[in-house]
Amino acid sequence: MNLSIVIPLLNEEESLTELYHWIANTMQSNGFLYELIFIDDGSTDGSWELIDTLASQHSEVKAIRFLKNFGKSQALHAGFALAEGDVVITMDADLQDNPEEIPELYQMITQGGYDLVSGWKKKRYDSVMAKNLPSKLFNFAARKTSGVHLNDFNCGLKAYKKEVVKTIEVTGDMHRYIPVLAKNAGFNKIGEKIVQHQARKYGTTKFGAERFVRGFLDLITIWFLSRFGKRPMHLFGAWGAIMLFIGFCFALYLGIDKLFINTKGRLLTERPEFFISLTAMVLGSQLFLAGFIGELILRNKKDSQNYLIKEWRNVAI
């Protein structure tokens, strides 16, 4: 199978039929063997009913319905687990991503040798102050922190080698950082393609300004995980050793001063150096314990599914 197209969605009933025909026409005109995987992330409108109808009429349409809204990352995780195509495409269901970009993205993966290609919506039809400017700041911070030089981390239109989506684990709100997860997993050939951004035709956006706050917090998390996620003791142990060393130096100074230099001076407990030494040693011990606990948790971690499936169509679960 050439392509798996994974589409997470939430309350997009107005656009689904048009989106299906747009994708189907593009696939047929290019002769692709493909599957179309819809992940309904707890829609409360008629989205599932439309998907159910499409799945009953077209065998290439596969679908999963979550019990409730678990988030886009969990939807992508479920879609990636089902995908069987050599190249996996992700796109949004709101008609703002253009399916006619898919053939070129496919060629970049299969012939260009890329592991992942991310879309770049260079010209956007969004509010400048509400979305465009915050998005530019977010992407700048993501580039500097992650070392992945993309202009648009948030673009939903991306193409992946099958091996990439089967290797990475997308949880929480980490869908924004899939290129970073791929890089951390060893897939270093990451490209970018300017894609056409369509103005929203139906409904309203599901993302508010709070997503940028969560995005920056997730950026800190993924920076930590990428550097110390497999070896937490390297971070906590290093800081613990530094704090213990500082505490020991102050304690040694106080001991030498009291025993040999100023034997009749103030009590040790009346000197600020005593409290600095005590605090440093306590902090150092706590940091060491945090490192040990992190290592124990890592070694006893069990994979867990962060979503519940209510029903499905044309797939074997």
PDB file of C-alpha atoms in Angstrom:
ATOM      1  CA  MET A   1       0.000   0.000   0.000  1.00  0.00           C
ATOM      2  CA  ASN A   2       1.382   3.395  -0.994  1.00  0.00           C
ATOM      3  CA  LEU A   3      -0.310   5.760   1.424  1.00  0.00           C
ATOM      4  CA  SER A   4      -2.060   5.906   4.755  1.00  0.00           C
ATOM      5  CA  ILE A   5      -3.823   9.225   5.347  1.00  0.00           C
ATOM      6  CA  VAL A   6      -4.532   9.799   9.042  1.00  0.00           C
ATOM      7  CA  ILE A   7      -7.103  12.473   9.894  1.00  0.00           C
ATOM      8  CA  PRO A   8      -7.888  13.312  13.546  1.00  0.00           C
ATOM      9  CA  LEU A   9     -11.082  15.323  13.932  1.00  0.00           C
ATOM     10  CA  LEU A  10     -13.479  16.892  16.400  1.00  0.00           C
ATOM     11  CA  ASN A  11     -16.898  18.182  15.320  1.00  0.00           C
ATOM     12  CA  GLU A  12     -16.208  18.610  11.598  1.00  0.00           C
ATOM     13  CA  GLU A  13     -19.406  17.162  10.088  1.00  0.00           C
ATOM     14  CA  GLU A  14     -19.800  20.016   7.585  1.00  0.00           C
ATOM     15  CA  SER A  15     -16.453  19.391   5.930  1.00  0.00           C
ATOM     16  CA  LEU A  16     -16.092  15.588   5.971  1.00  0.00           C
ATOM     17  CA  THR A  17     -17.951  14.640   2.787  1.00  0.00           C
ATOM     18  CA  GLU A  18     -16.205  17.343   0.762  1.00  0.00           C
ATOM     19  CA  LEU A  19     -12.855  16.360   2.260  1.00  0.00           C
ATOM     20  CA  TYR A  20     -13.341  12.686   1.377  1.00  0.00           C
ATOM     21  CA  HIS A  21     -14.169  13.427  -2.279  1.00  0.00           C
ATOM     22  CA  TRP A  22     -11.256  15.864  -2.549  1.00  0.00           C
ATOM     23  CA  ILE A  23      -8.828  13.250  -1.226  1.00  0.00           C
ATOM     24  CA  ALA A  24     -10.352  10.416  -3.289  1.00  0.00           C
ATOM     25  CA  ASN A  25     -10.113  12.416  -6.527  1.00  0.00           C
ATOM     26  CA  THR A  26      -6.472  13.266  -5.804  1.00  0.00           C
ATOM     27  CA  MET A  27      -5.588   9.648  -4.997  1.00  0.00           C
ATOM     28  CA  GLN A  28      -7.344   8.241  -8.058  1.00  0.00           C
ATOM     29  CA  SER A  29      -5.848  10.781 -10.451  1.00  0.00           C
ATOM     30  CA  ASN A  30      -2.364   9.815  -9.239  1.00  0.00           C
ATOM     31  CA  GLY A  31      -3.004   6.072  -9.142  1.00  0.00           C
ATOM     32  CA  PHE A  32      -2.244   5.626  -5.451  1.00  0.00           C
ATOM     33  CA  LEU A  33      -3.238   2.559  -3.461  1.00  0.00           C
ATOM     34  CA  TYR A  34      -4.303   4.123  -0.175  1.00  0.00           C
ATOM     35  CA  GLU A  35      -6.301   3.936   3.029  1.00  0.00           C
ATOM     36  CA  LEU A  36      -8.065   6.841   4.721  1.00  0.00           C
ATOM     37  CA  ILE A  37      -8.110   6.631   8.511  1.00  0.00           C
ATOM     38  CA  PHE A  38     -10.476   8.928  10.403  1.00  0.00           C
ATOM     39  CA  ILE A  39     -10.007   9.244  14.169  1.00  0.00           C
ATOM     40  CA  ASP A  40     -13.100  10.792  15.742  1.00  0.00           C
ATOM     41  CA  ASP A  41     -11.840  12.373  18.952  1.00  0.00           C
ATOM     42  CA  GLY A  42     -15.165  12.421  20.788  1.00  0.00           C
ATOM     43  CA  SER A  43     -17.257  14.507  18.372  1.00  0.00           C
ATOM     44  CA  THR A  44     -20.672  15.585  19.663  1.00  0.00           C
ATOM     45  CA  ASP A  45     -22.144  16.564  16.277  1.00  0.00           C
ATOM     46  CA  GLY A  46     -22.942  14.259  13.357  1.00  0.00           C
ATOM     47  CA  SER A  47     -19.320  13.588  12.369  1.00  0.00           C
ATOM     48  CA  TRP A  48     -19.368   9.899  13.283  1.00  0.00           C
ATOM     49  CA  GLU A  49     -22.591   9.234  11.410  1.00  0.00           C
ATOM     50  CA  LEU A  50     -21.049  10.696   8.245  1.00  0.00           C
ATOM     51  CA  ILE A  51     -17.861   8.678   8.738  1.00  0.00           C
ATOM     52  CA  ASP A  52     -19.949   5.545   9.312  1.00  0.00           C
ATOM     53  CA  THR A  53     -21.726   6.143   6.004  1.00  0.00           C
ATOM     54  CA  LEU A  54     -18.454   6.701   4.131  1.00  0.00           C
ATOM     55  CA  ALA A  55     -16.928   3.558   5.673  1.00  0.00           C
ATOM     56  CA  SER A  56     -19.932   1.463   4.617  1.00  0.00           C
ATOM     57  CA  GLN A  57     -19.681   2.725   1.037  1.00  0.00           C
ATOM     58  CA  HIS A  58     -15.894   2.762   0.580  1.00  0.00           C
ATOM     59  CA  SER A  59     -13.623  -0.017   1.817  1.00  0.00           C
ATOM     60  CA  GLU A  60     -10.569   2.239   1.882  1.00  0.00           C
ATOM     61  CA  VAL A  61     -12.167   4.337   4.640  1.00  0.00           C
ATOM     62  CA  LYS A  62     -11.271   3.135   8.122  1.00  0.00           C
ATOM     63  CA  ALA A  63     -12.393   4.794  11.305  1.00  0.00           C
ATOM     64  CA  ILE A  64     -12.067   4.800  15.083  1.00  0.00           C
ATOM     65  CA  ARG A  65     -14.335   6.622  17.487  1.00  0.00           C
ATOM     66  CA  PHE A  66     -13.022   7.599  20.923  1.00  0.00           C
ATOM     67  CA  LEU A  67     -15.254   7.311  23.971  1.00  0.00           C
ATOM     68  CA  LYS A  68     -14.625  11.006  24.658  1.00  0.00           C
ATOM     69  CA  ASN A  69     -12.280  13.812  23.657  1.00  0.00           C
ATOM     70  CA  PHE A  70      -8.783  12.582  24.524  1.00  0.00           C
ATOM     71  CA  GLY A  71      -6.778  15.032  22.409  1.00  0.00           C
ATOM     72  CA  LYS A  72      -5.071  15.217  19.044  1.00  0.00           C
ATOM     73  CA  SER A  73      -1.909  13.433  20.181  1.00  0.00           C
ATOM     74  CA  GLN A  74      -3.875  10.385  21.286  1.00  0.00           C
ATOM     75  CA  ALA A  75      -5.829  10.438  18.022  1.00  0.00           C
ATOM     76  CA  LEU A  76      -2.617  10.462  16.008  1.00  0.00           C
ATOM     77  CA  HIS A  77      -1.192   7.681  18.167  1.00  0.00           C
ATOM     78  CA  ALA A  78      -4.210   5.507  17.386  1.00  0.00           C
ATOM     79  CA  GLY A  79      -4.019   6.358  13.676  1.00  0.00           C
ATOM     80  CA  PHE A  80      -0.307   5.580  13.504  1.00  0.00           C
ATOM     81  CA  ALA A  81      -0.920   2.186  15.097  1.00  0.00           C
ATOM     82  CA  LEU A  82      -3.400   1.326  12.320  1.00  0.00           C
ATOM     83  CA  ALA A  83      -1.441   2.740   9.363  1.00  0.00           C
ATOM     84  CA  GLU A  84      -0.177   0.184   6.846  1.00  0.00           C
ATOM     85  CA  GLY A  85       1.043   2.423   4.012  1.00  0.00           C
ATOM     86  CA  ASP A  86       4.699   2.898   3.090  1.00  0.00           C
ATOM     87  CA  VAL A  87       4.167   6.643   3.561  1.00  0.00           C
ATOM     88  CA  VAL A  88       1.888   8.092   6.226  1.00  0.00           C
ATOM     89  CA  ILE A  89       0.244  11.482   5.710  1.00  0.00           C
ATOM     90  CA  THR A  90      -1.403  13.464   8.514  1.00  0.00           C
ATOM     91  CA  MET A  91      -3.780  16.311   7.824  1.00  0.00           C
ATOM     92  CA  ASP A  92      -6.591  18.206   9.534  1.00  0.00           C
ATOM     93  CA  ALA A  93     -10.259  17.707   8.704  1.00  0.00           C
ATOM     94  CA  ASP A  94     -11.235  21.385   8.465  1.00  0.00           C
ATOM     95  CA  LEU A  95     -10.360  21.771   4.740  1.00  0.00           C
ATOM     96  CA  GLN A  96      -7.497  24.147   5.570  1.00  0.00           C
ATOM     97  CA  ASP A  97      -4.996  21.535   4.364  1.00  0.00           C
ATOM     98  CA  ASN A  98      -4.936  20.893   0.621  1.00  0.00           C
ATOM     99  CA  PRO A  99      -4.927  17.168  -0.369  1.00  0.00           C
ATOM    100  CA  GLU A 100      -3.385  18.101  -3.715  1.00  0.00           C
ATOM    101  CA  GLU A 101      -0.096  18.616  -1.842  1.00  0.00           C
ATOM    102  CA  ILE A 102       0.025  14.891  -1.004  1.00  0.00           C
ATOM    103  CA  PRO A 103       1.629  13.574  -4.239  1.00  0.00           C
ATOM    104  CA  GLU A 104       4.632  15.886  -3.904  1.00  0.00           C
ATOM    105  CA  LEU A 105       4.994  15.043  -0.214  1.00  0.00           C
ATOM    106  CA  TYR A 106       4.915  11.354  -1.174  1.00  0.00           C
ATOM    107  CA  GLN A 107       7.645  11.887  -3.761  1.00  0.00           C
ATOM    108  CA  MET A 108       9.846  13.697  -1.224  1.00  0.00           C
ATOM    109  CA  ILE A 109       9.666  10.683   1.083  1.00  0.00           C
ATOM    110  CA  THR A 110      10.006   7.914  -1.509  1.00  0.00           C
ATOM    111  CA  GLN A 111      12.418   9.565  -3.938  1.00  0.00           C
ATOM    112  CA  GLY A 112      13.947  12.412  -1.933  1.00  0.00           C
ATOM    113  CA  GLY A 113      15.015  10.132   0.884  1.00  0.00           C
ATOM    114  CA  TYR A 114      13.402  12.142   3.664  1.00  0.00           C
ATOM    115  CA  ASP A 115      12.260  10.488   6.876  1.00  0.00           C
ATOM    116  CA  LEU A 116       9.737  13.234   7.554  1.00  0.00           C
ATOM    117  CA  VAL A 117       8.486  16.240   5.608  1.00  0.00           C
ATOM    118  CA  SER A 118       6.565  18.984   7.385  1.00  0.00           C
ATOM    119  CA  GLY A 119       4.270  21.453   5.681  1.00  0.00           C
ATOM    120  CA  TRP A 120       4.950  25.168   6.031  1.00  0.00           C
ATOM    121  CA  LYS A 121       1.949  27.445   5.741  1.00  0.00           C
ATOM    122  CA  LYS A 122       4.000  30.450   4.724  1.00  0.00           C
ATOM    123  CA  LYS A 123       0.947  32.504   3.798  1.00  0.00           C
ATOM    124  CA  ARG A 124      -1.802  32.120   6.379  1.00  0.00           C
ATOM    125  CA  TYR A 125      -5.437  33.190   6.506  1.00  0.00           C
ATOM    126  CA  ASP A 126      -5.608  33.538  10.287  1.00  0.00           C
ATOM    127  CA  SER A 127      -5.792  36.466  12.676  1.00  0.00           C
ATOM    128  CA  VAL A 128      -2.390  38.168  12.846  1.00  0.00           C
ATOM    129  CA  MET A 129      -2.497  38.999  16.556  1.00  0.00           C
ATOM    130  CA  ALA A 130      -4.438  35.954  17.775  1.00  0.00           C
ATOM    131  CA  LYS A 131      -2.632  33.226  15.817  1.00  0.00           C
ATOM    132  CA  ASN A 132       0.070  34.340  13.382  1.00  0.00           C
ATOM    133  CA  LEU A 133       2.282  36.354  15.741  1.00  0.00           C
ATOM    134  CA  PRO A 134       2.081  33.878  18.657  1.00  0.00           C
ATOM    135  CA  SER A 135       2.777  31.072  16.179  1.00  0.00           C
ATOM    136  CA  LYS A 136       5.934  32.804  14.917  1.00  0.00           C
ATOM    137  CA  LEU A 137       7.191  33.267  18.496  1.00  0.00           C
ATOM    138  CA  PHE A 138       6.386  29.663  19.321  1.00  0.00           C
ATOM    139  CA  ASN A 139       8.165  28.330  16.226  1.00  0.00           C
ATOM    140  CA  PHE A 140      11.232  30.487  16.942  1.00  0.00           C
ATOM    141  CA  ALA A 141      11.465  29.116  20.481  1.00  0.00           C
ATOM    142  CA  ALA A 142      10.942  25.548  19.244  1.00  0.00           C
ATOM    143  CA  ARG A 143      13.739  25.884  16.665  1.00  0.00           C
ATOM    144  CA  LYS A 144      16.210  27.273  19.195  1.00  0.00           C
ATOM    145  CA  THR A 145      15.370  24.729  21.876  1.00  0.00           C
ATOM    146  CA  SER A 146      15.071  21.572  19.787  1.00  0.00           C
ATOM    147  CA  GLY A 147      17.652  22.135  17.062  1.00  0.00           C
ATOM    148  CA  VAL A 148      15.084  21.128  14.423  1.00  0.00           C
ATOM    149  CA  HIS A 149      15.019  23.915  11.851  1.00  0.00           C
ATOM    150  CA  LEU A 150      11.394  24.082  10.754  1.00  0.00           C
ATOM    151  CA  ASN A 151       9.358  27.213  10.171  1.00  0.00           C
ATOM    152  CA  ASP A 152       5.997  25.701  11.093  1.00  0.00           C
ATOM    153  CA  PHE A 153       5.924  23.008  13.782  1.00  0.00           C
ATOM    154  CA  ASN A 154       2.129  23.301  14.114  1.00  0.00           C
ATOM    155  CA  CYS A 155       1.211  22.496  10.513  1.00  0.00           C
ATOM    156  CA  GLY A 156      -1.035  19.437  10.508  1.00  0.00           C
ATOM    157  CA  LEU A 157      -0.010  18.417   6.983  1.00  0.00           C
ATOM    158  CA  LYS A 158       3.036  16.166   7.296  1.00  0.00           C
ATOM    159  CA  ALA A 159       4.451  13.087   5.589  1.00  0.00           C
ATOM    160  CA  TYR A 160       6.375  10.281   7.274  1.00  0.00           C
ATOM    161  CA  LYS A 161       8.136   7.091   6.439  1.00  0.00           C
ATOM    162  CA  LYS A 162       6.191   4.215   7.945  1.00  0.00           C
ATOM    163  CA  GLU A 163       9.150   3.394  10.188  1.00  0.00           C
ATOM    164  CA  VAL A 164       8.949   6.822  11.817  1.00  0.00           C
ATOM    165  CA  VAL A 165       5.334   6.577  12.977  1.00  0.00           C
ATOM    166  CA  LYS A 166       5.872   3.017  14.190  1.00  0.00           C
ATOM    167  CA  THR A 167       8.864   4.088  16.282  1.00  0.00           C
ATOM    168  CA  ILE A 168       7.826   7.318  18.004  1.00  0.00           C
ATOM    169  CA  GLU A 169       5.238   7.550  20.776  1.00  0.00           C
ATOM    170  CA  VAL A 170       2.922  10.568  20.636  1.00  0.00           C
ATOM    171  CA  THR A 171       1.240  11.262  23.976  1.00  0.00           C
ATOM    172  CA  GLY A 172       0.013  14.217  26.003  1.00  0.00           C
ATOM    173  CA  ASP A 173       0.089  17.280  23.742  1.00  0.00           C
ATOM    174  CA  MET A 174       3.282  16.273  21.963  1.00  0.00           C
ATOM    175  CA  HIS A 175       1.764  16.226  18.456  1.00  0.00           C
ATOM    176  CA  ARG A 176       3.312  19.683  17.935  1.00  0.00           C
ATOM    177  CA  TYR A 177       6.751  18.176  18.405  1.00  0.00           C
ATOM    178  CA  ILE A 178       6.600  15.037  16.291  1.00  0.00           C
ATOM    179  CA  PRO A 179       9.632  16.219  14.241  1.00  0.00           C
ATOM    180  CA  VAL A 180      11.584  16.582  17.498  1.00  0.00           C
ATOM    181  CA  LEU A 181      10.481  13.131  18.657  1.00  0.00           C
ATOM    182  CA  ALA A 182      11.559  11.726  15.292  1.00  0.00           C
ATOM    183  CA  LYS A 183      14.949  13.406  15.528  1.00  0.00           C
ATOM    184  CA  ASN A 184      15.472  12.086  19.062  1.00  0.00           C
ATOM    185  CA  ALA A 185      14.652   8.592  17.771  1.00  0.00           C
ATOM    186  CA  GLY A 186      17.409   8.875  15.139  1.00  0.00           C
ATOM    187  CA  PHE A 187      15.461   9.995  12.057  1.00  0.00           C
ATOM    188  CA  ASN A 188      17.576  12.965  11.072  1.00  0.00           C
ATOM    189  CA  LYS A 189      16.557  13.683   7.483  1.00  0.00           C
ATOM    190  CA  ILE A 190      13.701  16.105   8.157  1.00  0.00           C
ATOM    191  CA  GLY A 191      12.510  18.376   5.373  1.00  0.00           C
ATOM    192  CA  GLU A 192       9.960  21.120   4.852  1.00  0.00           C
ATOM    193  CA  LYS A 193       7.650  22.026   2.006  1.00  0.00           C
ATOM    194  CA  ILE A 194       5.688  25.230   1.510  1.00  0.00           C
ATOM    195  CA  VAL A 195       2.026  24.268   1.327  1.00  0.00           C
ATOM    196  CA  GLN A 196      -1.142  26.161   0.550  1.00  0.00           C
ATOM    197  CA  HIS A 197      -3.203  27.280   3.526  1.00  0.00           C
ATOM    198  CA  GLN A 198      -6.941  27.376   2.926  1.00  0.00           C
ATOM    199  CA  ALA A 199      -9.216  29.769   4.783  1.00  0.00           C
ATOM    200  CA  ARG A 200     -11.584  27.926   7.125  1.00  0.00           C
ATOM    201  CA  LYS A 201     -14.771  27.198   5.219  1.00  0.00           C
ATOM    202  CA  TYR A 202     -16.979  25.760   7.975  1.00  0.00           C
ATOM    203  CA  GLY A 203     -17.217  26.038  11.747  1.00  0.00           C
ATOM    204  CA  THR A 204     -14.722  27.624  14.098  1.00  0.00           C
ATOM    205  CA  THR A 205     -11.209  26.742  15.202  1.00  0.00           C
ATOM    206  CA  LYS A 206     -10.848  24.290  18.088  1.00  0.00           C
ATOM    207  CA  PHE A 207      -7.662  25.951  19.323  1.00  0.00           C
ATOM    208  CA  GLY A 208      -7.515  29.069  21.460  1.00  0.00           C
ATOM    209  CA  ALA A 209      -4.683  31.199  22.785  1.00  0.00           C
ATOM    210  CA  GLU A 210      -4.149  28.760  25.665  1.00  0.00           C
ATOM    211  CA  ARG A 211      -2.629  26.240  23.238  1.00  0.00           C
ATOM    212  CA  PHE A 212       0.462  28.438  22.957  1.00  0.00           C
ATOM    213  CA  VAL A 213       0.903  28.441  26.737  1.00  0.00           C
ATOM    214  CA  ARG A 214       0.596  24.658  26.757  1.00  0.00           C
ATOM    215  CA  GLY A 215       2.908  24.525  23.761  1.00  0.00           C
ATOM    216  CA  PHE A 216       5.703  26.382  25.537  1.00  0.00           C
ATOM    217  CA  LEU A 217       5.310  24.172  28.623  1.00  0.00           C
ATOM    218  CA  ASP A 218       5.449  21.085  26.408  1.00  0.00           C
ATOM    219  CA  LEU A 219       8.565  22.519  24.771  1.00  0.00           C
ATOM    220  CA  ILE A 220      10.311  22.582  28.166  1.00  0.00           C
ATOM    221  CA  THR A 221       9.135  19.029  28.814  1.00  0.00           C
ATOM    222  CA  ILE A 222      10.396  17.677  25.514  1.00  0.00           C
ATOM    223  CA  TRP A 223      13.741  19.472  25.970  1.00  0.00           C
ATOM    224  CA  PHE A 224      14.154  17.711  29.301  1.00  0.00           C
ATOM    225  CA  LEU A 225      13.012  14.351  27.957  1.00  0.00           C
ATOM    226  CA  SER A 226      15.254  14.566  24.902  1.00  0.00           C
ATOM    227  CA  ARG A 227      18.336  15.236  27.039  1.00  0.00           C
ATOM    228  CA  PHE A 228      17.651  13.385  30.265  1.00  0.00           C
ATOM    229  CA  GLY A 229      14.567  11.234  29.683  1.00  0.00           C
ATOM    230  CA  LYS A 230      16.659   8.046  29.541  1.00  0.00           C
ATOM    231  CA  ARG A 231      19.138   9.097  32.232  1.00  0.00           C
ATOM    232  CA  PRO A 232      17.510  11.350  34.867  1.00  0.00           C
ATOM    233  CA  MET A 233      20.374  10.667  37.272  1.00  0.00           C
ATOM    234  CA  HIS A 234      22.710  12.604  34.970  1.00  0.00           C
ATOM    235  CA  LEU A 235      20.772  15.796  35.700  1.00  0.00           C
ATOM    236  CA  PHE A 236      19.653  15.334  39.288  1.00  0.00           C
ATOM    237  CA  GLY A 237      22.845  13.553  40.303  1.00  0.00           C
ATOM    238  CA  ALA A 238      25.049  16.312  38.891  1.00  0.00           C
ATOM    239  CA  TRP A 239      23.150  19.064  40.698  1.00  0.00           C
ATOM    240  CA  GLY A 240      23.018  16.930  43.849  1.00  0.00           C
ATOM    241  CA  ALA A 241      26.792  16.479  43.767  1.00  0.00           C
ATOM    242  CA  ILE A 242      27.305  20.225  43.321  1.00  0.00           C
ATOM    243  CA  MET A 243      25.035  21.052  46.284  1.00  0.00           C
ATOM    244  CA  LEU A 244      26.667  18.412  48.499  1.00  0.00           C
ATOM    245  CA  PHE A 245      30.110  19.723  47.581  1.00  0.00           C
ATOM    246  CA  ILE A 246      29.091  23.285  48.479  1.00  0.00           C
ATOM    247  CA  GLY A 247      27.635  22.077  51.795  1.00  0.00           C
ATOM    248  CA  PHE A 248      30.733  20.042  52.584  1.00  0.00           C
ATOM    249  CA  CYS A 249      33.032  23.001  51.874  1.00  0.00           C
ATOM    250  CA  PHE A 250      31.089  25.270  54.235  1.00  0.00           C
ATOM    251  CA  ALA A 251      31.004  22.540  56.898  1.00  0.00           C
ATOM    252  CA  LEU A 252      34.764  21.977  56.567  1.00  0.00           C
ATOM    253  CA  TYR A 253      35.421  25.698  56.845  1.00  0.00           C
ATOM    254  CA  LEU A 254      33.264  25.971  59.964  1.00  0.00           C
ATOM    255  CA  GLY A 255      34.926  22.957  61.543  1.00  0.00           C
ATOM    256  CA  ILE A 256      38.482  24.185  60.949  1.00  0.00           C
ATOM    257  CA  ASP A 257      37.581  27.702  62.104  1.00  0.00           C
ATOM    258  CA  LYS A 258      35.944  26.478  65.305  1.00  0.00           C
ATOM    259  CA  LEU A 259      38.586  23.893  66.214  1.00  0.00           C
ATOM    260  CA  PHE A 260      41.795  25.697  65.306  1.00  0.00           C
ATOM    261  CA  ILE A 261      41.300  29.409  64.550  1.00  0.00           C
ATOM    262  CA  ASN A 262      38.493  31.040  66.480  1.00  0.00           C
ATOM    263  CA  THR A 263      37.794  28.526  69.225  1.00  0.00           C
ATOM    264  CA  LYS A 264      36.020  30.990  71.506  1.00  0.00           C
ATOM    265  CA  GLY A 265      33.892  32.650  68.829  1.00  0.00           C
ATOM    266  CA  ARG A 266      30.145  32.425  68.181  1.00  0.00           C
ATOM    267  CA  LEU A 267      28.308  29.155  68.324  1.00  0.00           C
ATOM    268  CA  LEU A 268      28.168  27.386  64.982  1.00  0.00           C
ATOM    269  CA  THR A 269      24.364  27.610  64.950  1.00  0.00           C
ATOM    270  CA  GLU A 270      24.609  31.419  65.147  1.00  0.00           C
ATOM    271  CA  ARG A 271      26.648  31.684  61.970  1.00  0.00           C
ATOM    272  CA  PRO A 272      24.988  31.993  58.516  1.00  0.00           C
ATOM    273  CA  GLU A 273      27.527  29.598  57.012  1.00  0.00           C
ATOM    274  CA  PHE A 274      26.048  26.815  59.128  1.00  0.00           C
ATOM    275  CA  PHE A 275      22.610  27.243  57.593  1.00  0.00           C
ATOM    276  CA  ILE A 276      24.060  27.519  54.078  1.00  0.00           C
ATOM    277  CA  SER A 277      25.910  24.252  54.645  1.00  0.00           C
ATOM    278  CA  LEU A 278      22.861  22.515  56.088  1.00  0.00           C
ATOM    279  CA  THR A 279      20.537  23.703  53.301  1.00  0.00           C
ATOM    280  CA  ALA A 280      22.996  22.717  50.557  1.00  0.00           C
ATOM    281  CA  MET A 281      23.429  19.222  51.982  1.00  0.00           C
ATOM    282  CA  VAL A 282      19.682  18.690  52.354  1.00  0.00           C
ATOM    283  CA  LEU A 283      19.051  19.887  48.777  1.00  0.00           C
ATOM    284  CA  GLY A 284      21.890  17.738  47.464  1.00  0.00           C
ATOM    285  CA  SER A 285      20.467  14.650  49.168  1.00  0.00           C
ATOM    286  CA  GLN A 286      16.982  15.368  47.795  1.00  0.00           C
ATOM    287  CA  LEU A 287      18.296  15.811  44.273  1.00  0.00           C
ATOM    288  CA  PHE A 288      20.160  12.510  44.509  1.00  0.00           C
ATOM    289  CA  LEU A 289      16.984  10.816  45.720  1.00  0.00           C
ATOM    290  CA  ALA A 290      15.016  12.385  42.840  1.00  0.00           C
ATOM    291  CA  GLY A 291      17.564  10.950  40.400  1.00  0.00           C
ATOM    292  CA  PHE A 292      17.381   7.481  41.937  1.00  0.00           C
ATOM    293  CA  ILE A 293      13.573   7.516  41.950  1.00  0.00           C
ATOM    294  CA  GLY A 294      13.551   8.686  38.311  1.00  0.00           C
ATOM    295  CA  GLU A 295      15.821   5.780  37.335  1.00  0.00           C
ATOM    296  CA  LEU A 296      13.607   3.283  39.204  1.00  0.00           C
ATOM    297  CA  ILE A 297      10.447   4.632  37.543  1.00  0.00           C
ATOM    298  CA  LEU A 298      12.083   4.514  34.113  1.00  0.00           C
ATOM    299  CA  ARG A 299      13.148   0.900  34.556  1.00  0.00           C
ATOM    300  CA  ASN A 300       9.736  -0.197  35.785  1.00  0.00           C
ATOM    301  CA  LYS A 301       7.692   1.833  33.308  1.00  0.00           C
ATOM    302  CA  LYS A 302       4.911  -0.033  31.545  1.00  0.00           C
ATOM    303  CA  ASP A 303       3.357   1.202  28.322  1.00  0.00           C
ATOM    304  CA  SER A 304      -0.228   2.382  28.773  1.00  0.00           C
ATOM    305  CA  GLN A 305      -2.939   3.363  26.315  1.00  0.00           C
ATOM    306  CA  ASN A 306      -4.155   6.883  27.014  1.00  0.00           C
ATOM    307  CA  TYR A 307      -7.457   6.607  25.187  1.00  0.00           C
ATOM    308  CA  LEU A 308     -10.543   4.401  25.047  1.00  0.00           C
ATOM    309  CA  ILE A 309     -12.122   3.300  21.781  1.00  0.00           C
ATOM    310  CA  LYS A 310     -15.905   3.285  21.627  1.00  0.00           C
ATOM    311  CA  GLU A 311     -16.356   1.779  18.170  1.00  0.00           C
ATOM    312  CA  TRP A 312     -14.604   1.297  14.855  1.00  0.00           C
ATOM    313  CA  ARG A 313     -15.239   0.619  11.181  1.00  0.00           C
ATOM    314  CA  ASN A 314     -13.291  -1.504   8.640  1.00  0.00           C
ATOM    315  CA  VAL A 315     -10.455  -2.195  11.088  1.00  0.00           C
ATOM    316  CA  ALA A 316      -9.518  -5.169  13.255  1.00  0.00           C
ATOM    317  CA  ILE A 317      -8.907  -4.046  16.851  1.00  0.00           C
TER     318      ILE A 317
END
